[in-house]
PDB file of C-alpha atoms in Angstrom:
ATOM      1  CA  MET A 470     191.436 -92.400 -53.914  1.00 56.00           C
ATOM      2  CA  ASN A 471     187.790 -93.666 -53.354  1.00 62.00           C
ATOM      3  CA  PRO A 472     185.846 -91.031 -51.679  1.00 75.00           C
ATOM      4  CA  THR A 473     184.191 -93.163 -48.989  1.00 81.00           C
ATOM      5  CA  TYR A 474     185.494 -95.889 -47.063  1.00 83.00           C
ATOM      6  CA  ASN A 475     183.995 -98.342 -44.476  1.00 85.00           C
ATOM      7  CA  ILE A 476     185.858 -99.179 -41.330  1.00 83.00           C
ATOM      8  CA  LYS A 477     183.444-101.906 -39.787  1.00 80.00           C
ATOM      9  CA  HIS A 478     180.102-100.065 -39.139  1.00 83.00           C
ATOM     10  CA  ILE A 479     182.013 -96.449 -39.463  1.00 87.00           C
ATOM     11  CA  LYS A 480     181.494 -94.466 -42.985  1.00 87.00           C
ATOM     12  CA  VAL A 481     184.101 -92.290 -43.927  1.00 88.00           C
ATOM     13  CA  ASP A 482     183.130 -89.849 -46.704  1.00 87.00           C
ATOM     14  CA  PHE A 483     185.987 -87.854 -47.736  1.00 84.00           C
ATOM     15  CA  THR A 484     183.846 -85.863 -50.342  1.00 84.00           C
ATOM     16  CA  ASP A 485     181.599 -84.105 -47.528  1.00 83.00           C
ATOM     17  CA  HIS A 486     184.144 -84.664 -44.816  1.00 85.00           C
ATOM     18  CA  ILE A 487     181.708 -86.366 -42.868  1.00 87.00           C
ATOM     19  CA  ILE A 488     181.882 -89.529 -40.579  1.00 90.00           C
ATOM     20  CA  THR A 489     179.192 -92.095 -39.859  1.00 87.00           C
ATOM     21  CA  SER A 490     178.656 -94.594 -37.539  1.00 84.00           C
ATOM     22  CA  ASN A 491     175.266 -96.900 -38.645  1.00 79.00           C
ATOM     23  CA  GLY A 492     174.224 -94.082 -40.502  1.00 76.00           C
ATOM     24  CA  VAL A 493     174.470 -91.328 -37.559  1.00 82.00           C
ATOM     25  CA  GLU A 494     176.999 -88.502 -38.041  1.00 83.00           C
ATOM     26  CA  LEU A 495     179.864 -88.440 -35.559  1.00 85.00           C
ATOM     27  CA  SER A 496     181.038 -85.137 -34.322  1.00 83.00           C
ATOM     28  CA  ILE A 497     184.417 -84.639 -35.764  1.00 87.00           C
ATOM     29  CA  ASP A 498     186.325 -81.249 -37.139  1.00 89.00           C
ATOM     30  CA  LEU A 499     187.490 -81.004 -40.493  1.00 89.00           C
ATOM     31  CA  LYS A 500     191.008 -81.025 -39.757  1.00 91.00           C
ATOM     32  CA  ALA A 501     190.919 -84.214 -38.171  1.00 91.00           C
ATOM     33  CA  VAL A 502     188.986 -86.038 -41.059  1.00 91.00           C
ATOM     34  CA  MET A 503     191.916 -84.508 -43.274  1.00 92.00           C
ATOM     35  CA  VAL A 504     194.209 -86.228 -40.985  1.00 93.00           C
ATOM     36  CA  LEU A 505     192.467 -89.568 -41.181  1.00 92.00           C
ATOM     37  CA  GLN A 506     192.039 -89.210 -45.001  1.00 91.00           C
ATOM     38  CA  MET A 507     195.934 -89.023 -45.284  1.00 91.00           C
ATOM     39  CA  LEU A 508     196.571 -92.050 -42.950  1.00 92.00           C
ATOM     40  CA  ILE A 509     194.107 -94.181 -45.005  1.00 90.00           C
ATOM     41  CA  GLU A 510     195.579 -92.923 -48.267  1.00 88.00           C
ATOM     42  CA  HIS A 511     199.053 -94.534 -46.925  1.00 88.00           C
ATOM     43  CA  GLU A 512     197.554 -97.289 -44.851  1.00 87.00           C
ATOM     44  CA  GLY A 513     200.229 -99.480 -43.300  1.00 86.00           C
ATOM     45  CA  THR A 514     202.862 -96.579 -44.093  1.00 91.00           C
ATOM     46  CA  THR A 515     204.072 -94.077 -41.638  1.00 92.00           C
ATOM     47  CA  VAL A 516     203.209 -90.568 -42.340  1.00 93.00           C
ATOM     48  CA  HIS A 517     205.607 -88.003 -41.302  1.00 93.00           C
ATOM     49  CA  SER A 518     204.604 -85.243 -39.122  1.00 90.00           C
ATOM     50  CA  ASN A 519     205.640 -82.525 -41.307  1.00 89.00           C
ATOM     51  CA  ASP A 520     203.805 -84.296 -44.148  1.00 90.00           C
ATOM     52  CA  PHE A 521     200.508 -83.645 -42.142  1.00 90.00           C
ATOM     53  CA  MET A 522     201.812 -80.022 -41.425  1.00 90.00           C
ATOM     54  CA  ASP A 523     202.219 -79.413 -45.026  1.00 88.00           C
ATOM     55  CA  GLN A 524     199.000 -81.016 -46.447  1.00 89.00           C
ATOM     56  CA  VAL A 525     196.546 -80.177 -43.486  1.00 89.00           C
ATOM     57  CA  TRP A 526     197.640 -76.793 -41.777  1.00 87.00           C
ATOM     58  CA  HIS A 527     199.284 -75.537 -44.897  1.00 83.00           C
ATOM     59  CA  ASP A 528     196.656 -72.802 -44.660  1.00 79.00           C
ATOM     60  CA  LYS A 529     197.124 -72.019 -41.250  1.00 76.00           C
ATOM     61  CA  PRO A 530     200.345 -71.397 -39.587  1.00 71.00           C
ATOM     62  CA  SER A 531     200.396 -73.839 -36.534  1.00 76.00           C
ATOM     63  CA  SER A 532     202.716 -75.715 -33.871  1.00 83.00           C
ATOM     64  CA  PRO A 533     203.437 -79.283 -34.390  1.00 83.00           C
ATOM     65  CA  GLU A 534     201.260 -79.892 -31.068  1.00 87.00           C
ATOM     66  CA  VAL A 535     198.168 -80.045 -33.470  1.00 90.00           C
ATOM     67  CA  ILE A 536     199.058 -83.206 -34.932  1.00 92.00           C
ATOM     68  CA  PRO A 537     198.760 -85.342 -31.682  1.00 91.00           C
ATOM     69  CA  ALA A 538     195.726 -83.105 -30.727  1.00 91.00           C
ATOM     70  CA  ALA A 539     193.894 -84.209 -34.102  1.00 92.00           C
ATOM     71  CA  ILE A 540     195.112 -87.962 -33.337  1.00 92.00           C
ATOM     72  CA  ALA A 541     193.729 -87.627 -30.188  1.00 91.00           C
ATOM     73  CA  ARG A 542     190.025 -86.648 -31.097  1.00 91.00           C
ATOM     74  CA  LEU A 543     190.118 -89.591 -34.038  1.00 91.00           C
ATOM     75  CA  ARG A 544     190.982 -92.305 -31.323  1.00 89.00           C
ATOM     76  CA  LYS A 545     188.364 -90.617 -28.854  1.00 89.00           C
ATOM     77  CA  MET A 546     185.846 -90.905 -31.769  1.00 89.00           C
ATOM     78  CA  PHE A 547     186.660 -94.281 -32.609  1.00 87.00           C
ATOM     79  CA  LYS A 548     186.236 -95.433 -28.968  1.00 85.00           C
ATOM     80  CA  GLN A 549     183.023 -93.911 -28.681  1.00 83.00           C
ATOM     81  CA  ALA A 550     181.867 -95.399 -31.804  1.00 83.00           C
ATOM     82  CA  GLY A 551     182.233 -98.730 -30.538  1.00 82.00           C
ATOM     83  CA  ILE A 552     185.786 -99.866 -32.013  1.00 83.00           C
ATOM     84  CA  SER A 553     187.860-100.923 -29.432  1.00 79.00           C
ATOM     85  CA  GLU A 554     191.132-101.522 -31.573  1.00 83.00           C
ATOM     86  CA  ASP A 555     193.668 -98.754 -31.800  1.00 87.00           C
ATOM     87  CA  LEU A 556     193.730 -97.941 -35.508  1.00 90.00           C
ATOM     88  CA  ILE A 557     196.478 -95.296 -35.468  1.00 92.00           C
ATOM     89  CA  VAL A 558     199.992 -96.311 -34.531  1.00 92.00           C
ATOM     90  CA  THR A 559     202.287 -93.617 -33.086  1.00 93.00           C
ATOM     91  CA  VAL A 560     205.732 -94.090 -34.682  1.00 91.00           C
ATOM     92  CA  HIS A 561     207.925 -92.113 -31.929  1.00 89.00           C
ATOM     93  CA  LYS A 562     209.696 -89.082 -33.126  1.00 86.00           C
ATOM     94  CA  VAL A 563     208.330 -89.974 -36.812  1.00 90.00           C
ATOM     95  CA  GLY A 564     204.731 -89.661 -37.473  1.00 92.00           C
ATOM     96  CA  TYR A 565     201.622 -92.074 -37.327  1.00 94.00           C
ATOM     97  CA  ARG A 566     200.537 -95.525 -39.238  1.00 93.00           C
ATOM     98  CA  PHE A 567     196.851 -96.514 -39.919  1.00 92.00           C
ATOM     99  CA  GLU A 568     196.261 -99.905 -39.225  1.00 88.00           C
ATOM    100  CA  ALA A 569     193.085-101.618 -40.516  1.00 75.00           C
ATOM    101  CA  PRO A 570     191.246-104.051 -38.165  1.00 65.00           C
ATOM    102  CA  ILE A 571     191.766-107.372 -39.460  1.00 45.00           C
ATOM    103  CA  ASP A 572     188.704-109.870 -39.457  1.00 41.00           C
ATOM    104  CA  ALA A 573     188.760-113.793 -38.870  1.00 34.00           C
ATOM    105  CA  ASN A 574     189.781-114.514 -42.535  1.00 35.00           C
ATOM    106  CA  ASN A 575     192.910-111.980 -42.517  1.00 33.00           C
ATOM    107  CA  THR A 576     191.151-109.436 -44.713  1.00 37.00           C
ATOM    108  CA  THR A 577     190.876-105.915 -44.358  1.00 40.00           C
ATOM    109  CA  ASN A 578     187.552-104.535 -42.959  1.00 45.00           C
ATOM    110  CA  ILE A 579     188.760-101.030 -45.036  1.00 44.00           C
ATOM    111  CA  THR A 580     187.084-101.426 -48.419  1.00 44.00           C
ATOM    112  CA  PRO A 581     186.057 -99.237 -51.181  1.00 45.00           C
ATOM    113  CA  PRO A 582     182.143 -98.934 -51.050  1.00 43.00           C
ATOM    114  CA  ASP A 583     181.427-100.695 -54.011  1.00 47.00           C
ATOM    115  CA  ASN A 584     182.708-102.134 -57.096  1.00 47.00           C
ATOM    116  CA  LYS A 585     180.308-101.754 -59.678  1.00 48.00           C
ATOM    117  CA  SER A 586     181.805-103.942 -62.834  1.00 45.00           C
ATOM    118  CA  THR A 587     181.836-106.627 -60.004  1.00 45.00           C
ATOM    119  CA  HIS A 588     178.715-106.024 -58.836  1.00 53.00           C
ATOM    120  CA  LYS A 589     177.211-105.876 -62.542  1.00 52.00           C
ATOM    121  CA  THR A 590     178.344-108.825 -63.419  1.00 47.00           C
ATOM    122  CA  LEU A 591     177.009-110.762 -60.498  1.00 54.00           C
ATOM    123  CA  VAL A 592     173.538-109.505 -61.077  1.00 56.00           C
ATOM    124  CA  TRP A 593     173.670-110.481 -64.603  1.00 56.00           C
ATOM    125  CA  LEU A 594     174.765-114.068 -63.527  1.00 55.00           C
ATOM    126  CA  LEU A 595     172.034-114.229 -61.003  1.00 59.00           C
ATOM    127  CA  LEU A 596     169.236-112.747 -63.626  1.00 61.00           C
ATOM    128  CA  ILE A 597     170.567-115.725 -66.384  1.00 58.00           C
ATOM    129  CA  ALA A 598     170.145-118.427 -63.732  1.00 57.00           C
ATOM    130  CA  LEU A 599     166.632-117.517 -62.668  1.00 63.00           C
ATOM    131  CA  LEU A 600     165.383-117.092 -65.923  1.00 62.00           C
ATOM    132  CA  GLY A 601     166.766-120.278 -66.478  1.00 60.00           C
ATOM    133  CA  SER A 602     165.280-121.630 -63.843  1.00 59.00           C
ATOM    134  CA  LEU A 603     162.048-120.206 -64.470  1.00 63.00           C
ATOM    135  CA  ALA A 604     162.168-121.762 -67.994  1.00 60.00           C
ATOM    136  CA  PHE A 605     162.913-125.272 -66.596  1.00 58.00           C
ATOM    137  CA  ILE A 606     160.076-124.894 -63.936  1.00 59.00           C
ATOM    138  CA  TYR A 607     157.794-123.511 -67.045  1.00 57.00           C
ATOM    139  CA  GLN A 608     158.589-126.610 -69.134  1.00 59.00           C
ATOM    140  CA  GLN A 609     158.173-129.206 -66.555  1.00 58.00           C
ATOM    141  CA  ASN A 610     154.803-127.932 -65.243  1.00 59.00           C
ATOM    142  CA  ARG A 611     153.379-127.418 -68.942  1.00 57.00           C
ATOM    143  CA  GLN A 612     154.319-131.226 -69.669  1.00 55.00           C
ATOM    144  CA  GLU A 613     153.003-132.624 -66.606  1.00 51.00           C
ATOM    145  CA  THR A 614     149.579-130.823 -65.986  1.00 49.00           C
ATOM    146  CA  GLY A 615     149.083-129.351 -69.602  1.00 46.00           C
ATOM    147  CA  LYS A 616     149.121-125.642 -67.902  1.00 41.00           C
ATOM    148  CA  SER A 617     151.469-122.961 -68.134  1.00 39.00           C
ATOM    149  CA  ILE A 618     152.821-121.273 -65.138  1.00 38.00           C
ATOM    150  CA  SER A 619     153.278-117.155 -64.878  1.00 42.00           C
ATOM    151  CA  SER A 620     156.905-116.578 -65.092  1.00 39.00           C
ATOM    152  CA  ALA A 621     156.131-112.942 -63.732  1.00 41.00           C
ATOM    153  CA  ASN A 622     154.338-114.521 -60.740  1.00 47.00           C
ATOM    154  CA  GLN A 623     157.167-116.900 -59.922  1.00 43.00           C
ATOM    155  CA  THR A 624     160.005-114.081 -60.276  1.00 36.00           C
ATOM    156  CA  SER A 625     157.516-112.254 -58.179  1.00 41.00           C
ATOM    157  CA  LYS A 626     157.511-114.591 -55.349  1.00 41.00           C
ATOM    158  CA  ILE A 627     161.542-115.127 -55.616  1.00 35.00           C
ATOM    159  CA  ILE A 628     162.296-111.632 -55.665  1.00 35.00           C
ATOM    160  CA  GLU A 629     159.746-111.192 -52.117  1.00 39.00           C
ATOM    161  CA  GLU A 630     161.337-114.193 -50.868  1.00 38.00           C
ATOM    162  CA  SER A 631     165.087-112.670 -51.197  1.00 36.00           C
ATOM    163  CA  LYS A 632     164.417-109.234 -49.972  1.00 41.00           C
ATOM    164  CA  SER A 633     166.411-108.201 -47.258  1.00 54.00           C
ATOM    165  CA  ASN A 634     165.506-108.899 -43.353  1.00 81.00           C
ATOM    166  CA  VAL A 635     167.775-106.207 -41.611  1.00 90.00           C
ATOM    167  CA  THR A 636     166.651-104.887 -38.285  1.00 93.00           C
ATOM    168  CA  GLN A 637     167.795-101.557 -37.049  1.00 94.00           C
ATOM    169  CA  ILE A 638     167.024-100.400 -33.349  1.00 96.00           C
ATOM    170  CA  TYR A 639     167.963 -96.906 -32.205  1.00 96.00           C
ATOM    171  CA  ILE A 640     167.664 -96.391 -28.120  1.00 97.00           C
ATOM    172  CA  LEU A 641     167.641 -93.039 -26.572  1.00 96.00           C
ATOM    173  CA  ARG A 642     166.736 -92.042 -23.065  1.00 95.00           C
ATOM    174  CA  HIS A 643     164.275 -89.376 -22.393  1.00 95.00           C
ATOM    175  CA  THR A 644     165.629 -85.808 -22.526  1.00 95.00           C
ATOM    176  CA  GLU A 645     165.691 -83.076 -19.777  1.00 94.00           C
ATOM    177  CA  LYS A 646     162.664 -82.857 -17.817  1.00 92.00           C
ATOM    178  CA  ALA A 647     161.102 -79.620 -16.243  1.00 90.00           C
ATOM    179  CA  ASP A 648     160.857 -80.669 -12.819  1.00 81.00           C
ATOM    180  CA  GLU A 649     163.096 -83.202 -10.579  1.00 72.00           C
ATOM    181  CA  THR A 650     160.736 -83.104  -7.468  1.00 77.00           C
ATOM    182  CA  SER A 651     157.460 -84.052  -9.566  1.00 79.00           C
ATOM    183  CA  GLU A 652     156.662 -87.973 -10.087  1.00 80.00           C
ATOM    184  CA  ASN A 653     155.978 -87.420 -13.891  1.00 89.00           C
ATOM    185  CA  PRO A 654     157.099 -84.157 -15.244  1.00 92.00           C
ATOM    186  CA  VAL A 655     157.122 -83.107 -18.683  1.00 94.00           C
ATOM    187  CA  LEU A 656     160.197 -81.899 -20.710  1.00 95.00           C
ATOM    188  CA  SER A 657     161.978 -78.748 -19.846  1.00 94.00           C
ATOM    189  CA  PRO A 658     162.919 -76.251 -22.533  1.00 93.00           C
ATOM    190  CA  ALA A 659     166.298 -77.807 -22.815  1.00 93.00           C
ATOM    191  CA  GLY A 660     164.843 -81.050 -23.256  1.00 93.00           C
ATOM    192  CA  ILE A 661     162.558 -80.237 -25.900  1.00 95.00           C
ATOM    193  CA  ALA A 662     165.599 -78.287 -27.667  1.00 94.00           C
ATOM    194  CA  ARG A 663     167.556 -81.619 -27.310  1.00 94.00           C
ATOM    195  CA  ALA A 664     164.553 -83.756 -28.574  1.00 94.00           C
ATOM    196  CA  LYS A 665     164.360 -81.651 -31.749  1.00 94.00           C
ATOM    197  CA  TYR A 666     168.295 -81.980 -31.981  1.00 93.00           C
ATOM    198  CA  TRP A 667     168.021 -85.926 -32.119  1.00 94.00           C
ATOM    199  CA  LYS A 668     165.275 -85.214 -34.564  1.00 92.00           C
ATOM    200  CA  LYS A 669     167.813 -83.464 -36.716  1.00 90.00           C
ATOM    201  CA  VAL A 670     170.327 -86.211 -36.045  1.00 90.00           C
ATOM    202  CA  LEU A 671     167.935 -88.882 -37.121  1.00 90.00           C
ATOM    203  CA  GLN A 672     166.070 -86.831 -39.695  1.00 88.00           C
ATOM    204  CA  HIS A 673     166.990 -89.359 -42.507  1.00 85.00           C
ATOM    205  CA  THR A 674     165.652 -92.287 -40.722  1.00 88.00           C
ATOM    206  CA  SER A 675     161.949 -93.711 -41.004  1.00 89.00           C
ATOM    207  CA  PHE A 676     161.079 -95.673 -38.038  1.00 92.00           C
ATOM    208  CA  ASP A 677     158.190 -98.237 -38.719  1.00 93.00           C
ATOM    209  CA  GLN A 678     157.810 -98.418 -35.066  1.00 94.00           C
ATOM    210  CA  VAL A 679     158.467 -96.357 -32.043  1.00 96.00           C
ATOM    211  CA  PHE A 680     158.200 -97.663 -28.626  1.00 96.00           C
ATOM    212  CA  THR A 681     158.310 -95.577 -25.240  1.00 96.00           C
ATOM    213  CA  THR A 682     157.243 -95.904 -21.382  1.00 93.00           C
ATOM    214  CA  GLU A 683     154.168 -94.751 -20.226  1.00 92.00           C
ATOM    215  CA  PHE A 684     155.880 -91.111 -18.676  1.00 93.00           C
ATOM    216  CA  LYS A 685     155.214 -87.923 -20.083  1.00 94.00           C
ATOM    217  CA  ARG A 686     159.007 -86.738 -20.687  1.00 95.00           C
ATOM    218  CA  ASN A 687     159.474 -90.088 -22.709  1.00 95.00           C
ATOM    219  CA  ILE A 688     156.202 -89.910 -24.823  1.00 96.00           C
ATOM    220  CA  GLN A 689     156.879 -86.189 -25.478  1.00 96.00           C
ATOM    221  CA  THR A 690     160.445 -87.041 -26.535  1.00 96.00           C
ATOM    222  CA  ALA A 691     159.627 -89.790 -28.798  1.00 95.00           C
ATOM    223  CA  ASN A 692     156.713 -87.409 -30.649  1.00 94.00           C
ATOM    224  CA  LEU A 693     158.932 -85.026 -31.122  1.00 94.00           C
ATOM    225  CA  ILE A 694     162.172 -87.227 -32.561  1.00 94.00           C
ATOM    226  CA  ALA A 695     159.760 -89.388 -34.631  1.00 91.00           C
ATOM    227  CA  SER A 696     157.479 -86.631 -35.973  1.00 86.00           C
ATOM    228  CA  ASN A 697     158.212 -87.162 -39.122  1.00 81.00           C
ATOM    229  CA  SER A 698     157.349 -90.979 -39.403  1.00 80.00           C
ATOM    230  CA  SER A 699     153.754 -90.607 -38.798  1.00 81.00           C
ATOM    231  CA  VAL A 700     154.007 -93.502 -36.439  1.00 88.00           C
ATOM    232  CA  LYS A 701     152.321 -93.556 -32.663  1.00 90.00           C
ATOM    233  CA  PRO A 702     154.571 -94.604 -30.058  1.00 93.00           C
ATOM    234  CA  GLU A 703     153.343 -98.161 -28.620  1.00 94.00           C
ATOM    235  CA  MET A 704     154.046 -98.434 -24.564  1.00 94.00           C
ATOM    236  CA  TYR A 705     156.431-100.844 -23.442  1.00 93.00           C
ATOM    237  CA  TYR A 706     157.693-101.883 -19.665  1.00 89.00           C
ATOM    238  CA  PRO A 707     160.980-102.315 -18.681  1.00 85.00           C
ATOM    239  CA  MET A 708     160.516-104.694 -15.936  1.00 79.00           C
ATOM    240  CA  SER A 709     158.640-106.813 -18.010  1.00 83.00           C
ATOM    241  CA  PHE A 710     160.128-106.702 -21.233  1.00 87.00           C
ATOM    242  CA  ASP A 711     160.382-109.661 -23.287  1.00 90.00           C
ATOM    243  CA  VAL A 712     163.621-109.644 -25.481  1.00 91.00           C
ATOM    244  CA  VAL A 713     162.294-112.910 -27.724  1.00 91.00           C
ATOM    245  CA  ASN A 714     158.871-111.715 -28.434  1.00 92.00           C
ATOM    246  CA  PHE A 715     160.009-108.141 -28.936  1.00 94.00           C
ATOM    247  CA  MET A 716     162.461-109.284 -31.276  1.00 93.00           C
ATOM    248  CA  ASN A 717     160.046-111.155 -33.584  1.00 91.00           C
ATOM    249  CA  GLN A 718     157.597-108.169 -33.523  1.00 93.00           C
ATOM    250  CA  ILE A 719     160.375-105.941 -34.900  1.00 94.00           C
ATOM    251  CA  LYS A 720     162.158-108.239 -37.433  1.00 92.00           C
ATOM    252  CA  GLY A 721     163.048-106.203 -40.458  1.00 92.00           C
ATOM    253  CA  GLN A 722     161.917-103.044 -39.109  1.00 92.00           C
ATOM    254  CA  THR A 723     163.582 -99.607 -38.056  1.00 93.00           C
ATOM    255  CA  VAL A 724     162.393 -98.893 -34.979  1.00 95.00           C
ATOM    256  CA  LEU A 725     163.121 -96.160 -32.192  1.00 97.00           C
ATOM    257  CA  ILE A 726     163.123 -97.008 -28.326  1.00 97.00           C
ATOM    258  CA  ILE A 727     162.979 -94.222 -25.587  1.00 96.00           C
ATOM    259  CA  GLY A 728     163.640 -95.215 -22.129  1.00 94.00           C
ATOM    260  CA  HIS A 729     165.584 -94.233 -18.673  1.00 93.00           C
ATOM    261  CA  SER A 730     169.222 -94.265 -17.652  1.00 91.00           C
ATOM    262  CA  ASN A 731     168.814 -96.605 -15.308  1.00 90.00           C
ATOM    263  CA  THR A 732     167.195 -99.257 -17.674  1.00 91.00           C
ATOM    264  CA  ILE A 733     168.788 -98.464 -21.163  1.00 94.00           C
ATOM    265  CA  PRO A 734     171.907-100.225 -20.856  1.00 92.00           C
ATOM    266  CA  ASP A 735     170.506-103.547 -19.396  1.00 92.00           C
ATOM    267  CA  MET A 736     167.930-103.236 -22.388  1.00 93.00           C
ATOM    268  CA  VAL A 737     170.715-103.007 -25.103  1.00 95.00           C
ATOM    269  CA  ASN A 738     172.827-105.715 -23.051  1.00 93.00           C
ATOM    270  CA  ARG A 739     169.851-107.997 -23.475  1.00 93.00           C
ATOM    271  CA  LEU A 740     169.053-107.152 -26.997  1.00 95.00           C
ATOM    272  CA  ILE A 741     172.433-108.251 -28.080  1.00 93.00           C
ATOM    273  CA  ASN A 742     172.716-111.252 -25.444  1.00 91.00           C
ATOM    274  CA  GLU A 743     176.312-109.708 -24.374  1.00 91.00           C
ATOM    275  CA  THR A 744     177.283-107.430 -21.286  1.00 91.00           C
ATOM    276  CA  LYS A 745     178.870-104.887 -23.187  1.00 91.00           C
ATOM    277  CA  TYR A 746     177.705-101.608 -22.032  1.00 91.00           C
ATOM    278  CA  PRO A 747     178.331 -99.894 -18.348  1.00 91.00           C
ATOM    279  CA  PRO A 748     175.462 -98.207 -16.466  1.00 89.00           C
ATOM    280  CA  MET A 749     174.762 -94.601 -17.794  1.00 88.00           C
ATOM    281  CA  SER A 750     175.196 -91.543 -15.774  1.00 88.00           C
ATOM    282  CA  HIS A 751     171.850 -90.017 -14.868  1.00 86.00           C
ATOM    283  CA  GLN A 752     173.275 -86.802 -16.108  1.00 87.00           C
ATOM    284  CA  ASN A 753     173.943 -88.053 -19.388  1.00 90.00           C
ATOM    285  CA  TYR A 754     171.901 -87.084 -22.320  1.00 93.00           C
ATOM    286  CA  ASN A 755     174.054 -87.494 -25.107  1.00 92.00           C
ATOM    287  CA  ILE A 756     174.400 -91.330 -25.805  1.00 93.00           C
ATOM    288  CA  LEU A 757     172.718 -93.006 -28.574  1.00 94.00           C
ATOM    289  CA  TYR A 758     172.757 -96.758 -28.907  1.00 94.00           C
ATOM    290  CA  THR A 759     172.108 -98.678 -32.400  1.00 95.00           C
ATOM    291  CA  ILE A 760     171.876-102.204 -32.558  1.00 95.00           C
ATOM    292  CA  THR A 761     171.856-103.840 -36.341  1.00 93.00           C
ATOM    293  CA  ILE A 762     170.712-107.640 -36.916  1.00 92.00           C
ATOM    294  CA  ASN A 763     171.056-108.206 -40.327  1.00 89.00           C
ATOM    295  CA  GLU A 764     169.583-110.943 -42.423  1.00 83.00           C
ATOM    296  CA  ASN A 765     172.043-113.981 -41.020  1.00 86.00           C
ATOM    297  CA  GLY A 766     170.892-113.052 -37.443  1.00 87.00           C
ATOM    298  CA  GLU A 767     174.488-111.585 -36.935  1.00 90.00           C
ATOM    299  CA  THR A 768     174.249-108.491 -34.711  1.00 92.00           C
ATOM    300  CA  SER A 769     176.256-105.648 -34.144  1.00 93.00           C
ATOM    301  CA  SER A 770     175.801-102.658 -31.903  1.00 92.00           C
ATOM    302  CA  SER A 771     177.423 -99.052 -30.706  1.00 92.00           C
ATOM    303  CA  MET A 772     177.315 -96.522 -28.309  1.00 91.00           C
ATOM    304  CA  LEU A 773     177.541 -93.173 -29.794  1.00 91.00           C
ATOM    305  CA  HIS A 774     178.258 -89.961 -27.785  1.00 89.00           C
ATOM    306  CA  ILE A 775     176.768 -86.939 -29.705  1.00 89.00           C
ATOM    307  CA  GLU A 776     177.087 -83.583 -28.200  1.00 87.00           C
ATOM    308  CA  MET A 777     174.250 -81.032 -28.989  1.00 87.00           C
ATOM    309  CA  PRO A 778     175.997 -77.886 -30.317  1.00 84.00           C
ATOM    310  CA  GLU A 779     174.986 -74.644 -27.898  1.00 75.00           C
ATOM    311  CA  THR A 780     173.413 -72.569 -31.101  1.00 59.00           C
ATOM    312  CA  THR A 781     170.898 -75.544 -31.832  1.00 44.00           C
TER     313      THR A 781
END
């Protein structure tokens, strides 16, 4: 089978046994990933419980209860990643079946990541069409003005205009603060450790802009997470946050926003123009919101629960 599959915004890498949502690695154990691999390999077909035991737990004698436990972890992971459909169907006293989510055109959203031959063919066709258009423009302008035009400049302009214009937004609350009684405390040692962990989670993300409120704990969180991006955080004020101006400002960029538990869910809902996410618990520091706006203006979002390992 192909080593990588996409389930909406979730990418499953069976080579490294890693599952990511919008580029952020999800917390899931190896056995559960192996169960998911078997289900996807037999998509639409029931996989018998005995087959799971033979292939996933062959190296370690285990009771059959490990299978529903792994299924429960997968369902929880999908739900936390923003997929509301139950992708795994329980077939009573037999096993489990994987059913891919269906889009509006009744085509599966689980697909191999690429089709190199088709992709190359399309690229060559586009290049041929582009060169033909440039040749026609060249001849027309030469006949009308007696001047030649630079095909290199034309190509550069076309390429520039066709660049991807995807906007990616990551939103986190500040990490733990040192003093609950102070009006403007700095981060506690636990908060510093968590901010460094978020930096590790987002280590492959380069931010074009970073936004934070004026509080010390937020500024400190932003600086720790985005230290590799060499971007100075900009201040924003939740009570006067202008969604339209903000979206115009960050169009085509990857940005990080550091906020507060009592302001972030409302901000995310306003950015996606949908009442989707509930209030956040004051005690919860494990949630990462992601918003993606593609070049067609289509928006997708997710709320990820990412626990920090105790040893980090």
